[in-house]
XYZ file of N, CA and C in Angstrom:
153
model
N 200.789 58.945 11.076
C 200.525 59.726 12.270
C 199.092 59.424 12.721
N 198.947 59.078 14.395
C 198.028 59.196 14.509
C 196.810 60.218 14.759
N 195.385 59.760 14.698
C 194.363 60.720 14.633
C 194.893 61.733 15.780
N 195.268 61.421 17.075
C 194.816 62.224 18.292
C 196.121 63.034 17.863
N 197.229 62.803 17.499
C 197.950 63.552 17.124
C 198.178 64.183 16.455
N 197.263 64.288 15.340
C 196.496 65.588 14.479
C 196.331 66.497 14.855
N 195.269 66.162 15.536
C 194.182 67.034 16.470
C 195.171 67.773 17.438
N 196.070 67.404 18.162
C 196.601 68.379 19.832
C 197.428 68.906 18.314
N 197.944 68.743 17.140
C 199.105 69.472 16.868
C 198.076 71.124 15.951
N 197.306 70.497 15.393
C 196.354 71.429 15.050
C 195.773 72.264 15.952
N 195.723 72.154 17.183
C 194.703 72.946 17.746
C 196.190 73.655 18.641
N 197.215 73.149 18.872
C 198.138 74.035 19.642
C 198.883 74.709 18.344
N 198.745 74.672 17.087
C 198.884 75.452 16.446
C 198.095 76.830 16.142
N 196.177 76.251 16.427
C 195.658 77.204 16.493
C 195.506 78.068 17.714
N 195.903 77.432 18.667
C 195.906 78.648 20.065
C 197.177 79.356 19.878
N 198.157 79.042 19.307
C 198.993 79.928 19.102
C 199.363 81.162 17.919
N 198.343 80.832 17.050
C 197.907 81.519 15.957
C 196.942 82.600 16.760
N 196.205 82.317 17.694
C 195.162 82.754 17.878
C 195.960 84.363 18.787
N 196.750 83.938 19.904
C 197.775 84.652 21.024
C 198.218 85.808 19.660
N 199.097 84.972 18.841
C 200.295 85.781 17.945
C 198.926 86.970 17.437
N 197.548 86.691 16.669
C 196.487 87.726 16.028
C 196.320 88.581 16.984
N 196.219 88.356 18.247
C 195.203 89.100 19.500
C 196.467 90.234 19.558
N 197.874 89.925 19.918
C 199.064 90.695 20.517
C 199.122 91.667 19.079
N 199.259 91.340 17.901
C 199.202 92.286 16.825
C 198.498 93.445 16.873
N 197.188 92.601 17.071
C 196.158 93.830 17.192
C 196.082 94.841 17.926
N 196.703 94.310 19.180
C 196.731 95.312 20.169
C 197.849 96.158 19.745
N 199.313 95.730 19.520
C 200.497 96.622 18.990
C 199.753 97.596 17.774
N 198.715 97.106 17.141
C 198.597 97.550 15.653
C 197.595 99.043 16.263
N 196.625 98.819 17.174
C 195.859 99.676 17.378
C 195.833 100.791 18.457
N 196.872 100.561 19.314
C 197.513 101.080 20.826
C 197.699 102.510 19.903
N 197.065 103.282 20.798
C 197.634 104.868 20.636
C 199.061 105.267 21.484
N 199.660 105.978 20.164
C 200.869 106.284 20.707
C 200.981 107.080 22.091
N 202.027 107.019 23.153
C 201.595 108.205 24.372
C 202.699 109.772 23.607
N 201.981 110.517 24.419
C 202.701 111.359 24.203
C 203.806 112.036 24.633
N 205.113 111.956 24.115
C 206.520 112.180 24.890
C 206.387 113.142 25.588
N 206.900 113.486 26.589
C 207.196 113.566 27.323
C 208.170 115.212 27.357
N 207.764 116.447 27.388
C 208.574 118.366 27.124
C 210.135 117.687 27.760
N 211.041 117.558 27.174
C 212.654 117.158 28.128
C 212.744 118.498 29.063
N 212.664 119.852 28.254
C 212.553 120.954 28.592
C 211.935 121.406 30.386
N 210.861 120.787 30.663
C 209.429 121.178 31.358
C 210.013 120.032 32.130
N 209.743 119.225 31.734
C 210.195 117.982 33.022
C 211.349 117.809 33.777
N 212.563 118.675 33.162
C 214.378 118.440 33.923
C 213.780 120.156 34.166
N 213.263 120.552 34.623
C 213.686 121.675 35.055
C 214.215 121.890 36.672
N 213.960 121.023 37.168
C 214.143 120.951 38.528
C 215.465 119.913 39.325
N 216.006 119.502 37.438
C 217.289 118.924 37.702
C 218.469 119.339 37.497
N 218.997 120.217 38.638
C 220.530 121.095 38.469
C 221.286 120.424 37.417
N 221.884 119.393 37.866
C 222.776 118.343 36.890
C 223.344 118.739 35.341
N 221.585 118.622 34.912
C 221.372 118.511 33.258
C 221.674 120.265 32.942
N 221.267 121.276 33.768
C 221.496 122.851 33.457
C 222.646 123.327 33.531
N 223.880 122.129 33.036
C 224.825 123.110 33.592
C 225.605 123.738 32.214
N 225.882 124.323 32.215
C 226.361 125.581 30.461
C 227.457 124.166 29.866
């Protein structure tokens, strides 16, 4: 194999190493939101109130 083809396979291995660390981190550190009362929020939807 040649040199230059070392090199692009190594380094598009490392930009993609690099994407896959960054997206983790963010999934890993993202604060959860907070759901959402079902209660408080359908109150104004006949539909869902019916016995």
């Amino acid at each position: 194999m040649k040199t230059e083809a070392i090199i692009t396979m190594v380094v598009a291995q490392g930009i993609v190493t690099c994407f896959m660390a960054y997206f983790f981190y963010r999934v890993l550190t993202t604060k959860p939101k907070p759901e959402p009362d079902s209660y408080t929020d359908n109150d104004d939807e006949t539909e869902r109130q019916k016995p």
